[in-house]
Short mmCIF file of C-alpha atoms in Angstrom, two decimals:
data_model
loop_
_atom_site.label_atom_id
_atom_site.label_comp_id
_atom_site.label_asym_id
_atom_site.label_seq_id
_atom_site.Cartn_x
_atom_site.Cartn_y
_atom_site.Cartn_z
CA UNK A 16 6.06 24.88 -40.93
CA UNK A 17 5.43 21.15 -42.14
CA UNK A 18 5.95 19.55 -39.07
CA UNK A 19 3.20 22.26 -37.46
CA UNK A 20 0.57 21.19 -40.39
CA UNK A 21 1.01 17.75 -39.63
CA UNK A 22 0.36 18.03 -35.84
CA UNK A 23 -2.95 19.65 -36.70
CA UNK A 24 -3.90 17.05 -39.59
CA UNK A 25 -2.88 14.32 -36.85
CA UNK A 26 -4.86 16.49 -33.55
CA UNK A 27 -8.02 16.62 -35.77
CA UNK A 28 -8.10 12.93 -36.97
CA UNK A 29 -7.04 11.94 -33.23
CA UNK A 30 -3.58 10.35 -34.26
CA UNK A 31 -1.33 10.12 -32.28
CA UNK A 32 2.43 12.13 -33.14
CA UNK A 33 5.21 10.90 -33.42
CA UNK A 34 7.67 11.10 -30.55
CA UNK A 35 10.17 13.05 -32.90
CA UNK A 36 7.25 15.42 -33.49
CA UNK A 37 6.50 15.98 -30.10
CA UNK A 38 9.92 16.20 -29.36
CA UNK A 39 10.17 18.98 -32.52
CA UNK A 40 7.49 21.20 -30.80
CA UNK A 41 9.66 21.64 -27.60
CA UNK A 42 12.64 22.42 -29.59
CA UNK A 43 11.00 25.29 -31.34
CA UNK A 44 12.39 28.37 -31.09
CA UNK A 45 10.96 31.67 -29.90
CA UNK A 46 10.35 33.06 -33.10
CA UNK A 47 8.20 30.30 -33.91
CA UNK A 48 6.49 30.19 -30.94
CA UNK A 49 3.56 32.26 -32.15
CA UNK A 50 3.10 29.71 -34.56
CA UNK A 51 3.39 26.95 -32.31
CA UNK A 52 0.03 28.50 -30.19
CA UNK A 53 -2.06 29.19 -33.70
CA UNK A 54 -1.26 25.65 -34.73
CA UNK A 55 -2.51 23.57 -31.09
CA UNK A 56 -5.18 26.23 -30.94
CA UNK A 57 -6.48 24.60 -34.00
CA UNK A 58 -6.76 21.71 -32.02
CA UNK A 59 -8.18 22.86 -29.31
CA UNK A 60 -11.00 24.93 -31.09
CA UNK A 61 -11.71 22.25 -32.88
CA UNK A 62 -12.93 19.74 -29.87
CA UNK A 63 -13.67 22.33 -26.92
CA UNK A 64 -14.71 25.71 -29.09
CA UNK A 65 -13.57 28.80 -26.90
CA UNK A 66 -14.77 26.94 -23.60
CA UNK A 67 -12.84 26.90 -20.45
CA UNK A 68 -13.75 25.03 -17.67
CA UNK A 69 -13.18 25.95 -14.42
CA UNK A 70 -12.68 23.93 -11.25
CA UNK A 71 -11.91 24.29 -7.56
CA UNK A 72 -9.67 22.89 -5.24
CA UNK A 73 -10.80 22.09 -1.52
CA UNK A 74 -7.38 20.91 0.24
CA UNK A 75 -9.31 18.73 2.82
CA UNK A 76 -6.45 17.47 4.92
CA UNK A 77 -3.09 19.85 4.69
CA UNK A 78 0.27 18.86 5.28
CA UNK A 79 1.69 16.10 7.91
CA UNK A 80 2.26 13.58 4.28
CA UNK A 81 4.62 10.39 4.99
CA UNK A 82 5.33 10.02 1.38
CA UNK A 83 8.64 11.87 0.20
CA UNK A 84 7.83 13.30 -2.75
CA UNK A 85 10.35 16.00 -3.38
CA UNK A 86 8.17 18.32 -5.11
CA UNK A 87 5.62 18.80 -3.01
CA UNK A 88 4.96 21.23 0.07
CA UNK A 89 3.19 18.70 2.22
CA UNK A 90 5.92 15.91 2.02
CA UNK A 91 7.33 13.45 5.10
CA UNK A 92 10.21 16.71 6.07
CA UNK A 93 9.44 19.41 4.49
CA UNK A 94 10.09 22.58 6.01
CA UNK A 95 7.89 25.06 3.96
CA UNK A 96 5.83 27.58 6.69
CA UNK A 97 2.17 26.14 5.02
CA UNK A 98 -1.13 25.56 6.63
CA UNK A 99 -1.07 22.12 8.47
CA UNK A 100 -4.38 20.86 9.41
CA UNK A 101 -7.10 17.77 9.81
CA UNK A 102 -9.68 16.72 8.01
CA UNK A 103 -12.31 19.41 7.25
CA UNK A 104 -15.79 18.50 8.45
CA UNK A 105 -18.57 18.04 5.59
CA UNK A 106 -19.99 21.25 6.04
CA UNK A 107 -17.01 23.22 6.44
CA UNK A 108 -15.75 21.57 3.10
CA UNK A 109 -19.22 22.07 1.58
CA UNK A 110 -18.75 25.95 2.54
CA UNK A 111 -15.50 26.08 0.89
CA UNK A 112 -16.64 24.37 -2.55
CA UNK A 113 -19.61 26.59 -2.51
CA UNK A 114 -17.32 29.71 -3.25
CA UNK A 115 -15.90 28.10 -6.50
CA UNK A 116 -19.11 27.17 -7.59
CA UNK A 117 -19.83 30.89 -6.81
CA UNK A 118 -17.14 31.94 -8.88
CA UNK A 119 -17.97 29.86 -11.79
CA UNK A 120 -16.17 26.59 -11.39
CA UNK A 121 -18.26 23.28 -12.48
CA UNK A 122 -15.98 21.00 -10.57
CA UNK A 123 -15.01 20.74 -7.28
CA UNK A 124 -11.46 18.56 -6.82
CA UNK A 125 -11.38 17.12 -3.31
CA UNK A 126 -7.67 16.80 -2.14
CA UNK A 127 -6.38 14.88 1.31
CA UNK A 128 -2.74 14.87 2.30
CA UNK A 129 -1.41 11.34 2.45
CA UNK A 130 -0.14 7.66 0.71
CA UNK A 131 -3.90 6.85 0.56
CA UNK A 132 -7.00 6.23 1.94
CA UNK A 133 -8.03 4.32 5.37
CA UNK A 134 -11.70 2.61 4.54
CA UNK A 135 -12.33 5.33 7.49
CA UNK A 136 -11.29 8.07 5.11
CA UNK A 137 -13.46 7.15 2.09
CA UNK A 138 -16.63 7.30 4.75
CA UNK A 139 -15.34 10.59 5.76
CA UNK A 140 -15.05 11.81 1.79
CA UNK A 141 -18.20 9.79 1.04
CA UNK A 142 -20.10 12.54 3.26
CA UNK A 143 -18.37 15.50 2.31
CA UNK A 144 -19.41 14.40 -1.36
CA UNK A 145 -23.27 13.99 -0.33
CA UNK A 146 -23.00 17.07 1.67
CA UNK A 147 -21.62 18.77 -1.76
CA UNK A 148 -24.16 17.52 -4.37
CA UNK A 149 -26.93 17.98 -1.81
CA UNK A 150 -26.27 21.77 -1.62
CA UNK A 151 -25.35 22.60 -5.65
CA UNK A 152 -27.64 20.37 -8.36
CA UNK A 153 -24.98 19.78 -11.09
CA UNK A 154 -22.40 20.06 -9.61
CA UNK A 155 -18.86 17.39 -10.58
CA UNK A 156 -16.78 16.24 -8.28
CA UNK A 157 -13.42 14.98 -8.53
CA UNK A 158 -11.54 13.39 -5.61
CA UNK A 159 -7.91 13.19 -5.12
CA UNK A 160 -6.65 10.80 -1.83
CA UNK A 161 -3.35 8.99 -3.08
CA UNK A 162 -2.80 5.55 -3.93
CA UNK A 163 -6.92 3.75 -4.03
CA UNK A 164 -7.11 0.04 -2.54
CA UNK A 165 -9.22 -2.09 -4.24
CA UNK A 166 -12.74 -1.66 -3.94
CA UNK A 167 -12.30 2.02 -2.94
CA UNK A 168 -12.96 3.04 -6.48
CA UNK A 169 -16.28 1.46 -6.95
CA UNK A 170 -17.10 2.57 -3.14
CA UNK A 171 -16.46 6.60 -4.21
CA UNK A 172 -18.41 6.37 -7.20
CA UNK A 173 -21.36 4.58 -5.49
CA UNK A 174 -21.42 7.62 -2.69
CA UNK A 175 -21.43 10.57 -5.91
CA UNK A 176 -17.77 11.03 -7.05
CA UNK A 177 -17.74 11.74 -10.61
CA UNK A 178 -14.01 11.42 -11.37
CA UNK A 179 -10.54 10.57 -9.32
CA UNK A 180 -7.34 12.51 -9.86
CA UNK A 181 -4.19 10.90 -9.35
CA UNK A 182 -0.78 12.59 -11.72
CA UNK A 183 1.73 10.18 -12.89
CA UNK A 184 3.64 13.77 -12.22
CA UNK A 185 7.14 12.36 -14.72
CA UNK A 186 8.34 9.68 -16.52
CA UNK A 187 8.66 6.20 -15.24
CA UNK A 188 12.64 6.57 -15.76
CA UNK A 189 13.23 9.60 -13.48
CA UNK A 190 10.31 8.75 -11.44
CA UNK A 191 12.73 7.20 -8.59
CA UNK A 192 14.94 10.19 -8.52
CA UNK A 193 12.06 12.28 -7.77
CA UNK A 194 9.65 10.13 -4.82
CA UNK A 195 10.95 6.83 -3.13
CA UNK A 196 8.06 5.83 -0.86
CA UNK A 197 5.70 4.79 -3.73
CA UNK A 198 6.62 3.70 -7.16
CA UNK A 199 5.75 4.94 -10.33
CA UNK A 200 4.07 1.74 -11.21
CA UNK A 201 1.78 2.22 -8.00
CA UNK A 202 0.56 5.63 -9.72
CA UNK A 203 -0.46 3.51 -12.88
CA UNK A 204 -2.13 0.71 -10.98
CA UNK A 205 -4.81 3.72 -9.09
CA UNK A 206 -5.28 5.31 -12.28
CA UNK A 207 -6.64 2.15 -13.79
CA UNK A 208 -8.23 1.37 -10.83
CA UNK A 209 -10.34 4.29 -10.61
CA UNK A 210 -10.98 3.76 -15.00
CA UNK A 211 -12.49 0.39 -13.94
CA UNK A 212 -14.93 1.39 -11.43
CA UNK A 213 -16.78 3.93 -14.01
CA UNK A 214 -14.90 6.90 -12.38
CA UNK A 215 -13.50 9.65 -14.89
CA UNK A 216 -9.87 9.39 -14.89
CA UNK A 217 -8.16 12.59 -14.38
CA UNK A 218 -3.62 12.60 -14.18
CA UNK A 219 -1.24 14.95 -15.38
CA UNK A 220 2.09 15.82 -15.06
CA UNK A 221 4.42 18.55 -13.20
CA UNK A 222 6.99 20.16 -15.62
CA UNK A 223 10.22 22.12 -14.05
CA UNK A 224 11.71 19.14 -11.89
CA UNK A 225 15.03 19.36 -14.32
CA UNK A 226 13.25 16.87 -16.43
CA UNK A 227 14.09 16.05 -20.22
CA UNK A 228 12.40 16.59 -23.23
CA UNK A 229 12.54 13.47 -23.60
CA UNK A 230 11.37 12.26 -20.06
CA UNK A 231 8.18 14.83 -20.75
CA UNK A 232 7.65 13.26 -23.71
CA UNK A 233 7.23 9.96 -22.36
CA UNK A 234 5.17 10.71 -19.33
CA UNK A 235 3.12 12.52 -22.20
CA UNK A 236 3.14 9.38 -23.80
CA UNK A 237 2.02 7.59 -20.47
CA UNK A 238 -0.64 9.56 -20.10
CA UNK A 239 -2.07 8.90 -23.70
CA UNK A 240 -2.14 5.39 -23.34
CA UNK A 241 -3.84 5.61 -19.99
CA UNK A 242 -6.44 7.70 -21.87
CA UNK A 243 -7.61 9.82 -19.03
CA UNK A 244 -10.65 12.23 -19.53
CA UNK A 245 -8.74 14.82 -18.15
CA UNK A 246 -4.92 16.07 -18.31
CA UNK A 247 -3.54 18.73 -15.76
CA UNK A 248 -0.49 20.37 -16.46
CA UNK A 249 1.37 21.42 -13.58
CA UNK A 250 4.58 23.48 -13.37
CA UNK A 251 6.90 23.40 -10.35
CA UNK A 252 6.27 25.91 -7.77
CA UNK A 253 9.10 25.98 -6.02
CA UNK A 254 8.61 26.13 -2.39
CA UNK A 255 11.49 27.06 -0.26
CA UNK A 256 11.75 23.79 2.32
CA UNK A 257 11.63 21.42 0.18
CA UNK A 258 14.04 19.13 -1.99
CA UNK A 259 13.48 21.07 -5.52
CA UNK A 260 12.87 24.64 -4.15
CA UNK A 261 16.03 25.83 -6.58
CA UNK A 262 14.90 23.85 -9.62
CA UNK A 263 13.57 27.22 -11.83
CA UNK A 264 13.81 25.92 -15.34
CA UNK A 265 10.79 27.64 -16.71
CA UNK A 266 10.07 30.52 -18.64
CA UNK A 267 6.35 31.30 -19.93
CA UNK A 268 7.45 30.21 -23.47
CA UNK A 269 8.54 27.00 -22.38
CA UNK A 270 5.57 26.44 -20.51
CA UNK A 271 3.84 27.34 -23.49
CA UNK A 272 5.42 24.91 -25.90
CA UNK A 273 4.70 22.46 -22.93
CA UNK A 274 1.03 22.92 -23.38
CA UNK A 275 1.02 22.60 -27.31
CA UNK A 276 2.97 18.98 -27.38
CA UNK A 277 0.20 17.96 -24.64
CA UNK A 278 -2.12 19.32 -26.86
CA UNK A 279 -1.07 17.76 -29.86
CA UNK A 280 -0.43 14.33 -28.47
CA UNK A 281 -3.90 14.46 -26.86
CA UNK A 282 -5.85 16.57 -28.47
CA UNK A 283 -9.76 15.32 -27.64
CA UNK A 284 -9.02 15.72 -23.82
CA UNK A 285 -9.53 18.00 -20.91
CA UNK A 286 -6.13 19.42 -20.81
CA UNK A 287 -6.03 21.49 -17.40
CA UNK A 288 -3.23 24.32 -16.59
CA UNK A 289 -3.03 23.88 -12.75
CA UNK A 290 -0.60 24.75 -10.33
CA UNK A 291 2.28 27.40 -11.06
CA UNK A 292 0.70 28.71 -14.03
CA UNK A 293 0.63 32.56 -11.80
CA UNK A 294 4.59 32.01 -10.82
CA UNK A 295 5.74 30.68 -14.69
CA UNK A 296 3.04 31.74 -17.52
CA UNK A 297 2.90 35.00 -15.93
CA UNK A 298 1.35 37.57 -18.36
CA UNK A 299 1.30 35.24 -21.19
CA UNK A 300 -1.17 33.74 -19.08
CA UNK A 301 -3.94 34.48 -21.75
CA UNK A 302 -1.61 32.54 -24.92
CA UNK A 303 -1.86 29.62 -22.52
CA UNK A 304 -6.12 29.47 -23.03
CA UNK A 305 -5.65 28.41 -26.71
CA UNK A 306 -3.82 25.59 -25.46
CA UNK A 307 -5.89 24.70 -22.93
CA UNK A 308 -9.71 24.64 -22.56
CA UNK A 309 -9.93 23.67 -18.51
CA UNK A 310 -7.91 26.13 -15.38
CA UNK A 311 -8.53 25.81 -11.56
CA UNK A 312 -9.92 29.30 -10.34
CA UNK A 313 -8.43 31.06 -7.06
CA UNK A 314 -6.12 29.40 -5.12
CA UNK A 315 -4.27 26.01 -5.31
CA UNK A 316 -3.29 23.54 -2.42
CA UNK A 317 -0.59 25.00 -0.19
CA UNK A 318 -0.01 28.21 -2.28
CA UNK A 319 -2.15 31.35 -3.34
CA UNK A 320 -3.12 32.06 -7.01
CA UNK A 321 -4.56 34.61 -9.13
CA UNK A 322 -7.40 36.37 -7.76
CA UNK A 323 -10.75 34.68 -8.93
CA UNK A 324 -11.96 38.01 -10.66
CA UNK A 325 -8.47 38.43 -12.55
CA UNK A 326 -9.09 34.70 -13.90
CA UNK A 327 -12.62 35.85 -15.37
CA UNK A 328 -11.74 38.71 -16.79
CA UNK A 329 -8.69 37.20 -18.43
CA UNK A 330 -10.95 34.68 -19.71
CA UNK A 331 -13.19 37.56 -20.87
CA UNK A 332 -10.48 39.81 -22.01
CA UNK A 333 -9.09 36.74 -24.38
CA UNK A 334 -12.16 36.03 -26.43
CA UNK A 335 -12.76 32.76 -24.41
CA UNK A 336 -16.47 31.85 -22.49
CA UNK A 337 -16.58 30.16 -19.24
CA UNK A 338 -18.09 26.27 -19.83
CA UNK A 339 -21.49 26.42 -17.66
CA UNK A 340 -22.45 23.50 -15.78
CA UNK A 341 -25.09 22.64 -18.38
CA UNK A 342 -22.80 21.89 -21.09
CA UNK A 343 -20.90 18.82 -21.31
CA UNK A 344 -16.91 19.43 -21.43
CA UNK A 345 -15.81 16.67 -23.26
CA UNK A 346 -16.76 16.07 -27.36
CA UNK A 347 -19.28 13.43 -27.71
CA UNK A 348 -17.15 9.94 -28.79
CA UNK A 349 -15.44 10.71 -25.53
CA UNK A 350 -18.49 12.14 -23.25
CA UNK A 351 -20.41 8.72 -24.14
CA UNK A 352 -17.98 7.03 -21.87
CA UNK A 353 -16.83 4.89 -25.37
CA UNK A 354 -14.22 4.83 -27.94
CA UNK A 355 -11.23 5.20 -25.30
CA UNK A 356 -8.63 4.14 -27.83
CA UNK A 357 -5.90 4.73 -26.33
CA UNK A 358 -2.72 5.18 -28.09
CA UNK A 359 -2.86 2.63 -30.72
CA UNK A 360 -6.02 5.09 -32.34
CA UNK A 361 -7.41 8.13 -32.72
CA UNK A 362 -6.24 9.90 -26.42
CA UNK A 363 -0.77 18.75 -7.80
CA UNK A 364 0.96 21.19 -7.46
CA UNK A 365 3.93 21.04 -7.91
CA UNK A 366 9.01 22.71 -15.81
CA UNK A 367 12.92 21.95 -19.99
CA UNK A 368 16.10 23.81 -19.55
CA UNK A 369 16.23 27.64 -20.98
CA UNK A 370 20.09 29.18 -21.94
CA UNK A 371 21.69 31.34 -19.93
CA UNK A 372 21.11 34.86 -20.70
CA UNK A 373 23.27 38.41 -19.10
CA UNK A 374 21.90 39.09 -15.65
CA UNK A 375 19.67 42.29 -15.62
CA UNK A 376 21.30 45.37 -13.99
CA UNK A 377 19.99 47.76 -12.02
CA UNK A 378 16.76 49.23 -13.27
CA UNK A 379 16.71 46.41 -16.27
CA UNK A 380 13.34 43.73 -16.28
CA UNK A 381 14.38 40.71 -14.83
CA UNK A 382 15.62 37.83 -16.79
CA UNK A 383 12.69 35.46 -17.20
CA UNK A 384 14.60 32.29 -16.14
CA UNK A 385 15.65 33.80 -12.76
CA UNK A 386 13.80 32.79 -9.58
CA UNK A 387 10.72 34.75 -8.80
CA UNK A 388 9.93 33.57 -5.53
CA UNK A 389 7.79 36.57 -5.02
CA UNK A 390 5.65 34.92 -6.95
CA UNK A 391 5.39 31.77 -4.82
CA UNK A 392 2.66 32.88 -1.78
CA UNK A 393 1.79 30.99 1.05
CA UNK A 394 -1.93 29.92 1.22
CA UNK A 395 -3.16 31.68 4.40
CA UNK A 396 -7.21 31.92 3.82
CA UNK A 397 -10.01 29.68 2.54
CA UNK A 398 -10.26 25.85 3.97
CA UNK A 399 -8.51 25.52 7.23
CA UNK A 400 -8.54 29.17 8.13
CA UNK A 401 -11.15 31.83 9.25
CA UNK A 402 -10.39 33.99 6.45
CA UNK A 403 -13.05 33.63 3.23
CA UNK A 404 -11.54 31.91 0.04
CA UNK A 405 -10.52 33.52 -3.32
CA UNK A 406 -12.63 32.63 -5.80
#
């Protein structure tokens, strides 16, 4: 396909697409899917090799949110039966990044509930990151506490933080329909925030929320301009209690065409599959690793993932090598902390709408756009519970 031989000309010279190209690659059809993957994995040989990087989550304070964000477990209502807790201690937190890092992960992504964080908050996260780093040499991490104030930035970096995740999640357009206690402008304003104080920027997006192509286009877009290190792609787990737990729009080739148009529209950055990749990729889980060169390992926030083993031996299984903590992630214009262009030059947990198909009768596979909520599990072990992590 033309338009596919462009997109890899473009990814390799870091240009970015245009939006009628990016739109193209979602509008692909099955067939070509195939072709879709070969063409992004170009791409993403190209600036990562067969590297994927793996990183931990440590859900630090769970549940009990005031924001209203309608995707999300934790929000001000929700009725979904997850953990609900306080603020880990340091060394409890330290005990539960120190499984990842067992498992392989390089990064550890620090995660508190909540709008943001009291001065209070980024003393309490300032010691859990010294705790951290004091027990594994090498180690990144990447905190995630909501909306920054200024000066907390600079004050996380100066206490160890290595990079500060905060998704834009959709496009600014729908962004109202979706959270009402925060704007989408607010979301900007902390990722530029936590650019200026030296921190590695790290957002992303959730797909499945009945969004566009065109609205994941231009949160796509968003992103690009932002020029983030690092890119997670989320897709919508659907957790019964909240606003959006009937919104399954996925199947694992739409989240695959998902992960090509982020590839080709950013193609010299950390692009992450996070949550939902178990409950929509499914067992085209390995497909998805020439898209992307970065996965969290274990289990997410509120909700359980893929055995820790599994995820090594699928990396294994797929002719990919897990990044170790001595080599750098990102290529070298971009690891130097210069040449950010942008997109004028060269860069949560939560997905398109699929046709209706017959439903399956008895005895028949299930239809891959139906609801799979015995997919979507409950986090009940790991931080906040006696029961040991999965990683």
């Amino acid at each position: 396909m033309d338009l596919l031989n462009t997109l890899v000309d473009k990814g390799l010279r870091r240009e970015l697409p245009t939006r009628e190209e990016a739109l193209a690659v979602l509008a692909t059809s099955d067939d070509d899917l195939l072709d879709v993957v070969a063409a992004a994995g170009k791409v993403r040989r190209h600036w990562f090799g067969r590297r994927v990087k793996l990183n931990y989550l440590v859900n630090l304070k769970s549940g009990l949110c005031p924001e209203d964000c309608s995707y999300c477990s934790q929000r001000l209502g929700s009725e979904a039966g997850i953990l609900k807790y306080t603020w880990l201690k340091p060394d409890e937190a330290s005990a539960a990044a120190a499984a990842g890092l067992a498992g392989g992960a390089k990064r550890v992504c620090l995660v508190a509930s909540g709008r943001g964080p009291t001065d209070r908050d980024v003393d309490r996260v300032s010691q859990t990151i010294k705790a951290i780093k004091d027990e594994n040499e090498g180690v990144e991490v990447c905190a995630c506490l909501g909306l920054l104030s200024d000066g907390q930035a600079e004050r996380l970096r100066e206490a160890g933080a290595d990079a500060y995740n905060h998704n834009l999640n959709t496009s600014e357009s729908t962004y109202g329909d979706i959270t009402t206690t925060h704007t989408y402008a607010d979301r900007v304003d902390t990722v530029r925030k936590a650019h200026a104080a030296g921190l590695s920027p790290c957002s992303g997006l959730i797909a499945g929320m009945g969004e566009s192509d065109e609205d994941l286009v231009d949160v796509v877009f968003s992103l690009r301009e932002l020029d983030p290190d690092s890119v997670p792609v989320n897709f919508l787990i659907p957790f019964e209690g909240t606003p959006l737990a009937k919104e399954w729009n996925l199947t694992p080739q739409r989240c695959l065409r998902i992960l090509a148009m982020v590839r080709f529209v950013c193609p010299d950055v950390e692009v992450r599959i996070a949550g939902g990749r178990e409950v929509h990729l499914r067992t085209m889980q390995p497909l998805a690793l020439h898209l992307a060169n970065s996965i969290f390992l274990g289990d997410y926030l509120t909700s359980e993932g893929q055995a820790g083993k599994a995820d090594l031996e699928m990396i294994a299984d797929a002719g990919f090598e897990v990044e170790g903590a001595e080599q750098v992630t990102l290529p070298e214009h971009r690891a130097g902390g210069g040449c950010h262009e942008g997109a004028a030059g060269g860069c949560h947990e939560g997905a398109g709408v699929c046709g209706t198909a017959p439903a399956a009768s008895a005895g028949e596979p299930v239809a891959a756009h139906e609801p799979r909520t015995d997919l979507v599990a409950v986090r009940r072990r790991g931080a906040g519970t006696d029961l040991a992590p999965n990683a």
